[in-house]
XYZ file of C-alpha atoms in Angstrom:
683
model
C 50.734 -70.601 9.111
C 50.132 -69.110 5.671
C 51.479 -65.852 5.372
C 48.798 -65.066 2.549
C 49.360 -62.743 -0.234
C 50.477 -59.287 0.191
C 47.623 -56.740 0.625
C 46.533 -55.507 -2.875
C 46.791 -51.826 -3.820
C 43.717 -49.565 -2.601
C 41.339 -49.186 -5.826
C 41.877 -46.288 -8.180
C 39.359 -43.188 -7.593
C 36.681 -43.365 -10.764
C 37.721 -39.697 -11.382
C 41.435 -40.788 -11.603
C 40.597 -43.935 -13.947
C 39.038 -41.452 -16.131
C 41.925 -39.415 -16.204
C 43.970 -42.557 -17.332
C 41.633 -43.368 -19.630
C 41.692 -39.865 -21.456
C 45.281 -39.990 -21.419
C 45.270 -43.141 -23.520
C 42.940 -41.529 -25.924
C 45.010 -38.685 -26.308
C 48.287 -40.600 -27.000
C 46.665 -42.243 -29.882
C 46.128 -38.973 -31.300
C 49.810 -38.394 -32.167
C 49.236 -38.326 -36.311
C 48.835 -34.966 -37.878
C 44.859 -33.300 -37.463
C 43.962 -36.725 -35.629
C 40.876 -35.399 -34.405
C 39.884 -33.468 -37.143
C 40.122 -36.393 -39.395
C 38.272 -38.725 -36.777
C 35.379 -35.997 -37.159
C 35.290 -36.060 -40.940
C 35.146 -39.835 -40.884
C 32.406 -40.049 -38.414
C 30.592 -37.410 -40.419
C 30.636 -39.703 -43.596
C 29.073 -42.800 -42.123
C 25.646 -40.924 -41.606
C 23.650 -41.381 -45.140
C 22.668 -38.047 -46.141
C 19.560 -37.336 -48.008
C 19.468 -34.738 -50.742
C 17.215 -32.395 -48.690
C 18.720 -32.577 -45.228
C 15.735 -33.052 -42.707
C 16.758 -31.676 -39.163
C 15.257 -31.077 -36.131
C 15.689 -27.353 -35.432
C 14.922 -27.796 -31.724
C 17.888 -30.417 -30.855
C 21.382 -29.417 -30.015
C 23.990 -30.415 -32.350
C 25.739 -33.574 -30.973
C 29.588 -33.549 -30.583
C 31.462 -36.034 -32.497
C 32.448 -39.240 -30.731
C 35.786 -37.973 -29.757
C 34.690 -35.382 -27.742
C 32.438 -37.472 -26.280
C 35.014 -39.545 -24.797
C 36.915 -36.446 -23.761
C 34.118 -34.819 -22.131
C 33.122 -35.399 -18.551
C 29.484 -36.807 -18.047
C 28.291 -34.910 -15.548
C 28.116 -30.928 -16.523
C 28.174 -28.374 -13.874
C 25.055 -27.163 -12.691
C 23.738 -23.850 -14.124
C 23.327 -21.273 -11.357
C 21.278 -19.144 -13.396
C 18.012 -20.127 -10.986
C 19.228 -18.653 -7.675
C 21.337 -15.987 -8.878
C 19.432 -12.545 -7.899
C 21.273 -9.740 -9.349
C 23.303 -10.764 -12.897
C 21.829 -10.549 -16.234
C 23.859 -13.321 -16.769
C 24.573 -16.014 -13.956
C 28.347 -16.123 -13.422
C 28.892 -19.977 -14.239
C 26.251 -19.828 -17.468
C 28.068 -20.743 -20.463
C 28.686 -17.658 -22.655
C 26.691 -16.950 -25.445
C 28.206 -18.635 -28.955
C 26.981 -18.479 -32.374
C 26.514 -22.336 -33.024
C 25.495 -22.173 -36.442
C 26.229 -24.898 -39.233
C 28.137 -22.733 -41.058
C 30.311 -21.711 -37.928
C 33.267 -23.868 -36.980
C 34.345 -23.756 -33.292
C 37.028 -26.467 -33.013
C 40.219 -26.157 -34.710
C 43.077 -29.235 -34.873
C 46.429 -28.382 -34.863
C 48.086 -31.446 -33.404
C 50.800 -33.359 -34.550
C 51.968 -30.951 -37.219
C 55.697 -30.237 -35.655
C 54.530 -26.554 -34.675
C 57.900 -25.269 -32.728
C 57.009 -21.997 -31.534
C 53.793 -19.903 -31.117
C 54.714 -16.418 -31.528
C 52.604 -13.770 -29.348
C 50.941 -11.963 -32.197
C 49.863 -15.369 -33.818
C 46.453 -14.702 -35.748
C 45.326 -18.021 -33.825
C 44.569 -16.005 -30.930
C 42.156 -13.726 -32.607
C 40.048 -16.785 -33.346
C 37.743 -16.112 -29.923
C 34.904 -18.062 -30.943
C 36.850 -21.329 -30.475
C 35.599 -23.948 -28.050
C 37.879 -26.929 -28.732
C 41.970 -26.008 -29.470
C 44.015 -29.082 -30.359
C 47.652 -28.310 -29.899
C 48.796 -31.677 -29.014
C 51.959 -33.649 -29.857
C 54.064 -30.683 -31.622
C 57.387 -29.299 -30.361
C 55.954 -26.544 -28.073
C 58.295 -25.576 -25.419
C 56.309 -22.278 -24.523
C 52.530 -21.100 -24.502
C 52.368 -16.993 -24.690
C 50.072 -15.397 -22.555
C 48.141 -14.293 -25.145
C 46.298 -17.509 -25.490
C 44.264 -15.985 -22.454
C 42.144 -14.192 -25.223
C 40.525 -17.274 -26.411
C 37.889 -16.701 -23.333
C 35.434 -19.463 -25.102
C 37.457 -22.391 -24.961
C 36.266 -25.186 -23.346
C 38.777 -28.023 -24.459
C 42.351 -27.115 -24.793
C 44.798 -30.154 -25.509
C 48.342 -29.405 -25.100
C 49.591 -32.838 -24.267
C 52.894 -34.443 -25.833
C 54.886 -31.120 -26.071
C 57.752 -30.252 -24.319
C 56.527 -27.414 -21.815
C 58.139 -26.698 -18.670
C 55.701 -23.764 -17.385
C 52.121 -22.525 -18.309
C 51.721 -18.513 -18.442
C 49.413 -17.519 -15.141
C 47.205 -15.772 -17.777
C 45.662 -18.848 -18.394
C 43.226 -18.418 -15.599
C 41.368 -16.116 -17.621
C 40.087 -18.945 -19.589
C 37.206 -19.678 -17.143
C 35.240 -21.869 -19.400
C 37.003 -24.629 -19.768
C 36.120 -27.578 -18.829
C 38.399 -29.928 -20.176
C 42.487 -29.177 -20.086
C 44.901 -31.533 -21.036
C 48.673 -31.349 -20.363
C 49.533 -35.023 -20.530
C 53.409 -35.988 -21.281
C 55.132 -32.658 -20.604
C 57.825 -31.557 -18.367
C 55.674 -29.450 -16.165
C 56.662 -29.436 -12.435
C 53.999 -26.584 -11.152
C 50.468 -25.321 -11.786
C 50.220 -21.396 -11.376
C 47.991 -20.689 -8.375
C 45.952 -18.219 -10.898
C 44.521 -21.303 -12.190
C 42.283 -21.371 -9.204
C 39.871 -19.067 -11.151
C 39.338 -22.184 -13.604
C 36.065 -22.936 -11.729
C 34.131 -25.010 -14.472
C 37.103 -27.080 -15.137
C 36.489 -30.826 -14.494
C 39.387 -32.468 -15.860
C 42.960 -31.201 -15.842
C 45.138 -33.813 -17.326
C 48.749 -33.910 -15.436
C 49.324 -37.874 -16.139
C 53.122 -38.133 -17.591
C 54.477 -34.967 -15.879
C 57.224 -34.618 -12.997
C 54.853 -32.687 -10.879
C 55.212 -31.950 -7.365
C 53.928 -35.059 -5.164
C 51.298 -32.786 -3.412
C 49.777 -31.522 -6.344
C 49.530 -35.213 -8.261
C 48.296 -36.690 -4.787
C 45.363 -33.968 -4.220
C 44.243 -34.819 -8.028
C 44.787 -38.689 -7.517
C 42.662 -38.819 -4.325
C 40.219 -36.004 -4.780
C 39.986 -34.827 -8.062
C 40.380 -31.805 -10.064
C 37.941 -29.563 -8.328
C 39.598 -29.905 -5.084
C 42.842 -29.020 -6.899
C 41.199 -25.804 -8.110
C 39.971 -25.203 -4.761
C 43.230 -25.213 -3.112
C 44.608 -23.041 -5.726
C 41.702 -20.754 -5.545
C 42.057 -20.165 -1.839
C 45.665 -20.017 -1.763
C 46.616 -17.570 -4.246
C 48.494 -14.351 -3.629
C 46.573 -11.344 -3.347
C 47.174 -9.535 -6.584
C 48.104 -5.747 -6.872
C 45.296 -3.405 -5.903
C 44.105 -1.342 -8.963
C 44.479 2.297 -9.166
C 42.070 4.653 -7.487
C 38.853 5.345 -9.560
C 39.173 9.103 -10.815
C 36.524 11.533 -10.967
C 35.036 12.441 -14.236
C 34.059 15.929 -14.070
C 31.091 17.044 -16.430
C 31.586 20.950 -16.426
C 34.467 22.638 -17.492
C 36.517 24.658 -14.863
C 35.042 28.028 -16.300
C 31.853 26.991 -15.574
C 32.716 25.700 -12.280
C 34.138 28.943 -11.565
C 30.894 30.567 -12.809
C 28.744 28.725 -10.443
C 27.293 31.263 -7.770
C 28.601 30.684 -4.223
C 25.368 29.503 -2.816
C 25.040 26.672 -5.496
C 23.731 23.691 -3.570
C 25.208 20.232 -4.638
C 23.711 16.677 -3.899
C 25.747 13.610 -4.193
C 24.531 10.030 -4.509
C 26.174 6.959 -4.014
C 24.202 3.729 -5.224
C 25.596 0.398 -4.679
C 24.303 -3.387 -5.306
C 26.378 -4.833 -2.218
C 25.810 -8.579 -3.132
C 23.567 -10.383 -0.418
C 24.928 -12.951 1.687
C 22.872 -15.934 0.400
C 23.654 -15.437 -3.126
C 27.662 -15.012 -2.160
C 28.242 -18.684 -2.932
C 31.011 -20.891 -4.287
C 28.664 -22.087 -6.543
C 27.750 -19.023 -8.171
C 31.091 -17.323 -7.818
C 33.629 -20.489 -7.960
C 36.457 -17.956 -9.178
C 36.771 -16.094 -5.815
C 38.604 -17.118 -3.069
C 36.081 -18.731 -0.428
C 37.559 -16.411 2.306
C 36.904 -13.137 0.057
C 33.293 -14.598 -0.365
C 32.811 -14.493 3.437
C 30.473 -11.838 4.984
C 32.851 -10.579 7.669
C 35.141 -9.678 5.049
C 33.135 -8.036 2.315
C 31.228 -6.225 4.732
C 34.211 -4.228 5.790
C 35.113 -3.288 2.288
C 31.773 -2.438 1.478
C 31.356 0.048 4.595
C 34.965 1.656 3.956
C 33.979 2.374 0.413
C 30.749 3.980 1.069
C 32.060 5.876 4.003
C 35.062 7.154 1.986
C 32.798 9.144 -0.222
C 31.078 10.960 2.259
C 27.805 11.032 -0.049
C 24.731 12.917 1.008
C 22.478 9.966 0.155
C 23.499 6.232 0.002
C 21.165 3.924 -2.120
C 21.782 0.158 -1.409
C 20.589 -2.847 -2.928
C 20.711 -6.525 -1.806
C 20.668 -5.329 1.925
C 19.411 -8.608 4.046
C 17.571 -7.745 7.248
C 20.534 -9.096 9.452
C 23.278 -7.091 7.548
C 21.080 -3.880 7.884
C 20.131 -4.139 11.560
C 23.331 -5.676 13.015
C 25.756 -3.529 10.582
C 24.948 -1.065 8.484
C 22.414 0.877 10.673
C 24.468 1.050 13.630
C 27.919 2.072 11.412
C 26.286 4.406 9.639
C 24.308 6.080 12.285
C 27.622 6.714 13.865
C 28.746 8.720 10.929
C 25.775 10.881 10.884
C 23.145 8.804 8.704
C 19.632 8.210 9.315
C 17.807 5.659 7.168
C 14.902 3.973 5.507
C 14.928 0.368 4.758
C 12.296 -2.441 3.703
C 12.771 -5.966 2.850
C 11.179 -7.507 -0.175
C 7.725 -8.248 0.241
C 8.240 -12.155 1.328
C 9.895 -11.332 4.431
C 6.068 -10.254 5.890
C 4.639 -13.687 5.481
C 7.401 -15.890 6.658
C 7.278 -17.834 9.529
C 10.645 -18.523 9.908
C 12.659 -16.147 11.540
C 16.183 -16.887 10.611
C 15.021 -17.143 6.977
C 13.330 -13.992 7.185
C 16.609 -12.129 8.400
C 17.919 -12.987 5.194
C 15.636 -11.970 2.692
C 17.144 -9.023 1.045
C 15.801 -5.464 0.431
C 16.750 -1.624 -0.191
C 18.233 0.453 2.094
C 18.265 4.421 1.423
C 20.579 6.105 4.057
C 20.774 10.171 4.314
C 22.886 12.510 6.002
C 20.584 13.425 9.069
C 22.554 16.873 9.762
C 21.582 18.184 6.056
C 18.056 16.395 4.989
C 14.881 16.050 7.044
C 12.707 13.054 5.613
C 9.455 14.280 4.849
C 7.834 11.154 3.642
C 8.793 7.354 2.906
C 6.948 5.084 0.263
C 7.229 1.147 -0.201
C 6.169 0.166 -3.601
C 5.349 -3.582 -3.679
C 5.176 -4.117 -7.414
C 2.669 -6.994 -7.189
C 0.401 -5.456 -4.933
C 0.400 -2.230 -7.111
C -0.301 -4.352 -10.128
C -3.271 -6.117 -8.755
C -4.647 -2.802 -7.842
C -5.016 -1.540 -11.458
C -8.333 -2.018 -13.414
C -6.571 -2.232 -16.772
C -4.588 -5.108 -15.806
C -6.673 -8.352 -16.725
C -6.229 -10.817 -14.329
C -4.371 -13.338 -16.994
C -2.440 -16.476 -16.538
C 0.247 -13.958 -17.711
C -0.299 -11.688 -14.721
C -0.147 -13.942 -12.197
C 2.743 -16.163 -13.463
C 4.795 -13.456 -14.681
C 4.247 -10.336 -12.856
C 2.066 -11.329 -9.762
C 4.406 -13.906 -8.463
C 7.690 -11.679 -8.188
C 8.146 -10.042 -4.941
C 10.321 -7.384 -5.991
C 10.240 -3.609 -4.559
C 10.746 -0.015 -4.926
C 11.143 2.728 -2.355
C 10.710 6.656 -2.840
C 11.627 9.281 -0.035
C 10.909 12.684 -0.119
C 13.609 15.234 1.741
C 13.912 18.801 2.684
C 17.293 20.441 3.082
C 17.600 21.689 6.589
C 19.280 24.711 6.020
C 17.794 25.841 2.522
C 14.515 24.387 2.299
C 15.183 22.902 -0.882
C 13.660 19.626 -1.549
C 14.597 16.550 -3.340
C 13.125 12.917 -3.810
C 15.076 9.921 -3.963
C 14.089 6.410 -5.454
C 15.798 3.392 -5.211
C 14.979 0.452 -6.891
C 16.230 -3.483 -7.698
C 14.703 -4.791 -10.940
C 14.178 -8.486 -12.003
C 17.538 -9.960 -12.993
C 16.189 -12.749 -15.433
C 16.212 -11.688 -19.406
C 13.499 -14.113 -19.990
C 11.366 -11.674 -17.991
C 12.291 -8.301 -19.902
C 8.135 -7.597 -19.796
C 7.972 -7.872 -16.543
C 11.267 -5.533 -16.088
C 9.442 -3.002 -18.062
C 5.854 -3.410 -16.147
C 7.828 -2.781 -12.947
C 9.761 0.360 -13.750
C 6.575 1.700 -15.458
C 4.615 1.168 -11.891
C 7.469 2.592 -10.299
C 7.681 5.837 -12.552
C 3.978 6.339 -11.720
C 4.048 6.282 -8.232
C 7.309 8.596 -8.208
C 5.016 10.927 -10.339
C 2.085 10.421 -7.846
C 4.374 11.293 -4.914
C 5.809 14.425 -6.366
C 2.401 15.898 -6.731
C 1.489 15.359 -3.153
C 5.055 16.786 -2.372
C 4.609 20.012 -4.284
C 1.499 20.803 -2.237
C 3.068 21.290 1.096
C 4.134 24.818 1.868
C 7.516 25.522 2.943
C 8.576 24.150 5.773
C 11.446 26.145 6.895
C 10.947 29.867 8.483
C 7.306 30.341 7.503
C 6.019 33.825 8.920
C 2.545 33.925 10.598
C 1.262 37.270 11.470
C 4.778 38.707 11.336
C 6.126 36.062 13.599
C 8.980 33.718 12.932
C 8.283 30.234 13.725
C 11.307 27.681 13.320
C 10.805 24.639 11.806
C 13.931 23.074 13.390
C 13.686 24.265 16.579
C 9.968 24.594 17.317
C 7.313 24.822 14.639
C 4.958 21.968 13.489
C 6.958 19.159 11.987
C 5.246 17.632 8.809
C 7.342 14.596 8.744
C 5.374 12.272 6.548
C 1.768 12.226 5.053
C -0.175 8.799 3.797
C 1.699 7.470 0.561
C -1.956 6.015 -0.227
C -3.964 9.390 0.271
C -5.412 11.235 -2.725
C -2.760 13.835 -3.870
C -5.424 16.685 -3.578
C -6.211 16.158 0.077
C -4.152 18.261 2.681
C -1.396 16.812 4.418
C -1.437 15.903 8.182
C -1.001 18.262 11.019
C 2.191 17.611 13.028
C -0.265 16.455 15.836
C -0.959 13.191 14.091
C 2.512 12.284 13.632
C 4.539 9.985 15.927
C 7.717 11.505 17.842
C 9.586 9.076 16.371
C 9.148 10.935 12.845
C 10.544 13.955 14.274
C 14.255 15.158 13.689
C 16.711 14.248 16.218
C 16.654 18.360 17.111
C 13.195 18.559 18.086
C 13.684 15.686 20.947
C 17.018 17.374 22.259
C 17.171 18.157 25.909
C 19.536 20.964 25.037
C 18.494 24.524 26.358
C 16.132 26.483 23.587
C 17.631 29.557 22.075
C 15.984 32.715 22.460
C 13.665 34.296 19.359
C 15.921 36.930 18.931
C 18.879 34.586 18.426
C 16.699 32.694 16.147
C 15.727 35.622 14.074
C 19.318 36.961 13.634
C 20.223 33.220 12.443
C 17.207 32.971 9.844
C 18.311 36.341 8.120
C 21.355 34.819 7.209
C 19.767 32.113 5.412
C 18.256 31.879 1.579
C 14.583 31.820 1.688
C 13.073 28.311 0.825
C 12.212 27.995 -2.753
C 8.557 27.609 -3.755
C 7.739 24.899 -5.763
C 4.601 25.879 -7.927
C 5.012 22.422 -10.098
C 5.784 18.830 -9.178
C 8.140 18.494 -12.245
C 10.137 21.270 -10.071
C 11.100 18.926 -7.512
C 14.452 17.498 -7.957
C 14.403 13.745 -8.739
C 16.900 10.892 -8.174
C 16.154 7.493 -9.428
C 18.803 5.146 -8.771
C 19.011 1.341 -8.441
C 20.135 -1.690 -9.904
C 17.891 -2.059 -13.124
C 19.377 -5.163 -14.521
C 18.863 -3.523 -17.805
C 21.798 -2.737 -20.333
C 21.698 0.437 -22.482
C 19.279 -0.187 -25.537
C 16.703 -2.252 -23.506
C 13.233 -1.270 -23.121
C 13.674 -0.365 -19.751
C 16.606 2.239 -20.568
C 14.845 3.701 -23.755
C 11.704 4.383 -21.626
C 13.561 6.134 -18.779
C 15.852 8.283 -21.141
C 13.206 9.378 -23.393
C 10.165 9.177 -21.337
C 8.188 7.013 -23.926
C 8.147 3.706 -25.022
C 6.072 2.389 -28.025
C 3.116 0.059 -27.325
C 4.580 -2.793 -29.492
C 8.090 -2.523 -28.249
C 9.916 -6.102 -28.313
C 10.446 -6.063 -24.722
C 6.800 -6.628 -24.061
C 7.162 -9.838 -25.738
C 3.710 -10.096 -27.329
C 2.034 -9.876 -23.542
C -0.827 -7.522 -22.663
C -0.618 -5.085 -19.845
C -3.283 -3.136 -19.926
C -2.600 0.889 -20.821
C 1.143 0.023 -21.174
C 0.600 -2.188 -24.162
C -2.309 -0.160 -25.140
C -1.392 3.244 -25.447
C 2.567 2.587 -24.660
C 4.588 4.294 -21.707
C 4.579 8.005 -20.949
C 6.374 9.904 -18.155
C 6.999 13.687 -17.436
C 9.965 13.117 -15.349
C 12.296 13.841 -17.980
C 15.068 11.858 -16.447
C 18.814 11.290 -17.753
C 21.362 8.945 -16.769
C 24.285 10.484 -14.709
C 26.839 8.747 -16.577
C 25.383 9.291 -20.132
C 27.168 10.064 -22.876
C 26.412 10.659 -26.619
C 29.550 8.350 -28.173
C 31.002 6.020 -28.802
C 28.927 4.330 -26.240
C 25.556 5.749 -24.545
C 27.345 5.274 -20.959
C 30.714 6.760 -19.807
C 31.229 3.764 -17.534
C 31.951 0.519 -19.716
C 30.722 -1.915 -16.796
C 28.854 -1.915 -13.355
C 28.561 -5.335 -13.226
C 31.367 -7.757 -13.754
C 31.276 -11.624 -13.397
C 32.964 -14.402 -15.475
C 30.405 -14.545 -17.972
C 29.008 -11.015 -17.995
C 30.293 -7.528 -18.501
C 28.017 -4.265 -18.971
C 25.706 -1.337 -17.409
C 23.092 -2.352 -15.484
C 23.220 0.166 -12.757
C 22.282 3.892 -12.922
C 21.813 6.948 -11.283
C 18.716 8.913 -12.998
C 18.148 12.370 -12.374
C 15.549 14.978 -13.337
C 17.605 16.980 -15.812
C 14.992 20.026 -15.570
C 16.199 20.611 -11.723
C 19.424 18.944 -11.415
C 22.545 18.987 -13.670
C 25.725 16.695 -13.177
C 28.707 18.076 -11.743
C 30.643 14.875 -11.890
C 30.576 10.935 -11.726
C 32.755 8.458 -10.417
C 34.926 6.973 -13.201
C 35.580 3.240 -14.450
C 37.626 0.903 -12.419
C 41.418 0.544 -13.864
C 41.344 -0.971 -17.064
C 44.870 -2.580 -16.796
C 43.437 -4.288 -13.499
C 39.847 -5.195 -14.997
C 41.575 -6.806 -17.714
C 43.791 -9.159 -15.583
C 40.625 -10.084 -13.491
C 38.203 -12.964 -13.839
C 35.352 -11.300 -12.314
C 34.010 -9.752 -9.174
C 33.415 -10.311 -6.565
C 37.324 -10.594 -5.592
C 39.754 -9.716 -2.586
C 39.406 -5.708 -3.485
C 36.146 -5.597 -4.824
C 33.477 -7.249 -2.228
C 30.485 -7.427 -4.824
C 29.854 -8.340 -8.218
C 28.618 -4.942 -9.004
C 30.685 -1.847 -8.361
C 29.603 1.324 -6.449
C 28.467 4.020 -8.698
C 28.321 7.862 -7.839
C 27.477 11.454 -9.049
C 27.484 14.734 -7.895
C 24.838 17.321 -9.013
C 23.797 20.833 -8.511
C 20.544 22.032 -7.801
C 18.392 24.106 -10.321
C 16.424 26.365 -8.079
C 12.966 26.764 -9.509
C 12.672 29.400 -11.848
C 10.165 31.570 -10.011
C 12.411 31.844 -6.803
C 16.087 32.238 -8.001
C 16.774 34.904 -5.580
C 18.666 34.640 -2.560
C 20.072 36.956 0.492
C 23.326 37.421 -0.858
C 24.775 36.674 2.265
C 25.493 32.649 1.882
C 29.134 32.913 1.121
C 29.856 29.119 1.033
C 28.440 26.453 -1.369
C 26.221 23.982 0.595
C 27.591 20.376 -0.388
C 30.598 18.654 -0.867
C 32.284 18.714 -4.082
C 34.690 15.726 -4.310
C 36.510 16.226 -7.969
C 37.443 20.162 -7.062
């Protein structure tokens, strides 16, 4: 019988064929400045007119060499579905690309033996392509990680045996050629190179398991393996509190000074925490079961009076945060985004994110809660013409805000807490302005209603003390759509579920004499004669950097009608008269110099770092004691972006502590209160 020919070798995978082709092209680039000369020759082959005529809307084509060395299928941009960042994590970093700006540097084949750490090369942070191939390099200094905009790096044909782990910071790399070196292993830190399409490894004595993985499944499979198996880095130093009052001012405060502490945190909802959007994060660190434990631990560790969370989906709120924070003594108010009301698929509805405001139930009584659906409020305005822009830009968004009114159970002081998550897309900065302006107006209306309520604690009627917590009428809520001049409802119109837990308790009542004795030891509740006297805390993810229209409006209370952020669109009185507000807000982290905010970043991803989250406060009724400081800068400089194993969201938790300024007309107290109400975290 015929034995036949031996079985032929299995065909090479297409991605490995492409790698071998790129390897041959690189091997033919040994001569000095080969790429630069080839590019120059290619540009000379095109006849140029005396006056060049170009299409200003056409992106410049890369030279032929780069076309051959680039993968034909670029990574999909994640902008469309990313809900929180100003710039999506895998969006290409902004880089000027004018005709006079060169972004490629060819130093190949020129006999470079050494790159010192202080080389001026590492200051060329604008570079997109760097060729150091076919030199005599034995090592690459870690300082190369400063070239964050590199998309193509060729280190082929050198004498490299190792690579610095810091090169994992070059997150924009798409093509990384290491052909024909003496490299035996790849640092696990390279797992953060989530945009890398080709890691050229041919011609190296690599560990067989690594080479087999690349040969069989390609570069993305190797990057995923390195990412998920990378050792956990050293955790950062704890964030320090930044006191904003001097020790002398602290000592001079009356012992009865009331404080309010607030946490604000965009926790990154489950549906947005994907490997496609956060390819630099280990997949196990993106899992909700892992992240939720870190989130809960952090917010509970601060012990804040109020916790304002954004991107909380229905499932996370009902199945996790509600239970654990209730056990810790918090009550809450929660609403998902508007689309949740119209969704027939229950499973999809439960993953719609929204806003949650938790408050210490032993310290504060909820008086009113109000949902602000921006599209619905905009539709009701007579001055907003129903134009195409209104329907396509404003009314098509389902973003919301919430505002709650509280009274301190012990002192009777009032406070309003607003929570918001503004649209992220920078192409809709006009919509951001409209949403914030609508929110401010609704907060002002609520303050005007709130001030009309009489003091709820310990009112005297015909000489008798009536106890608000232990038996008087409870005014827990009044209609947020009612006229500000209309009287609040009576307790008989309120459901029992809106009453505080103490009024539903089965414990035996105390005697009138004991209640009267307890009341005489407490300060009289303040009397508010103006809506501007009620303390306001307005926090959230505003997706707006300092200097934006939103920031300028909230920090100054005014904005010109022709502000560039309106983008030429017409929005009734907003663009006819400009924006105005009497709230008198300031950012808790505001600073005079060198930057407008004390924190350098609240949102940190591979392609963006900046301040998007704020805790605004009414400066006439509150002052800042302290704010939670920045993330350890040494740690963050070695970190590609959040989330990661130590930070469970792409945003960081921000926190501030305030002291309450009593209304000027009612500053007196009983003088018998010998403790400060609240908790000062930095003392």
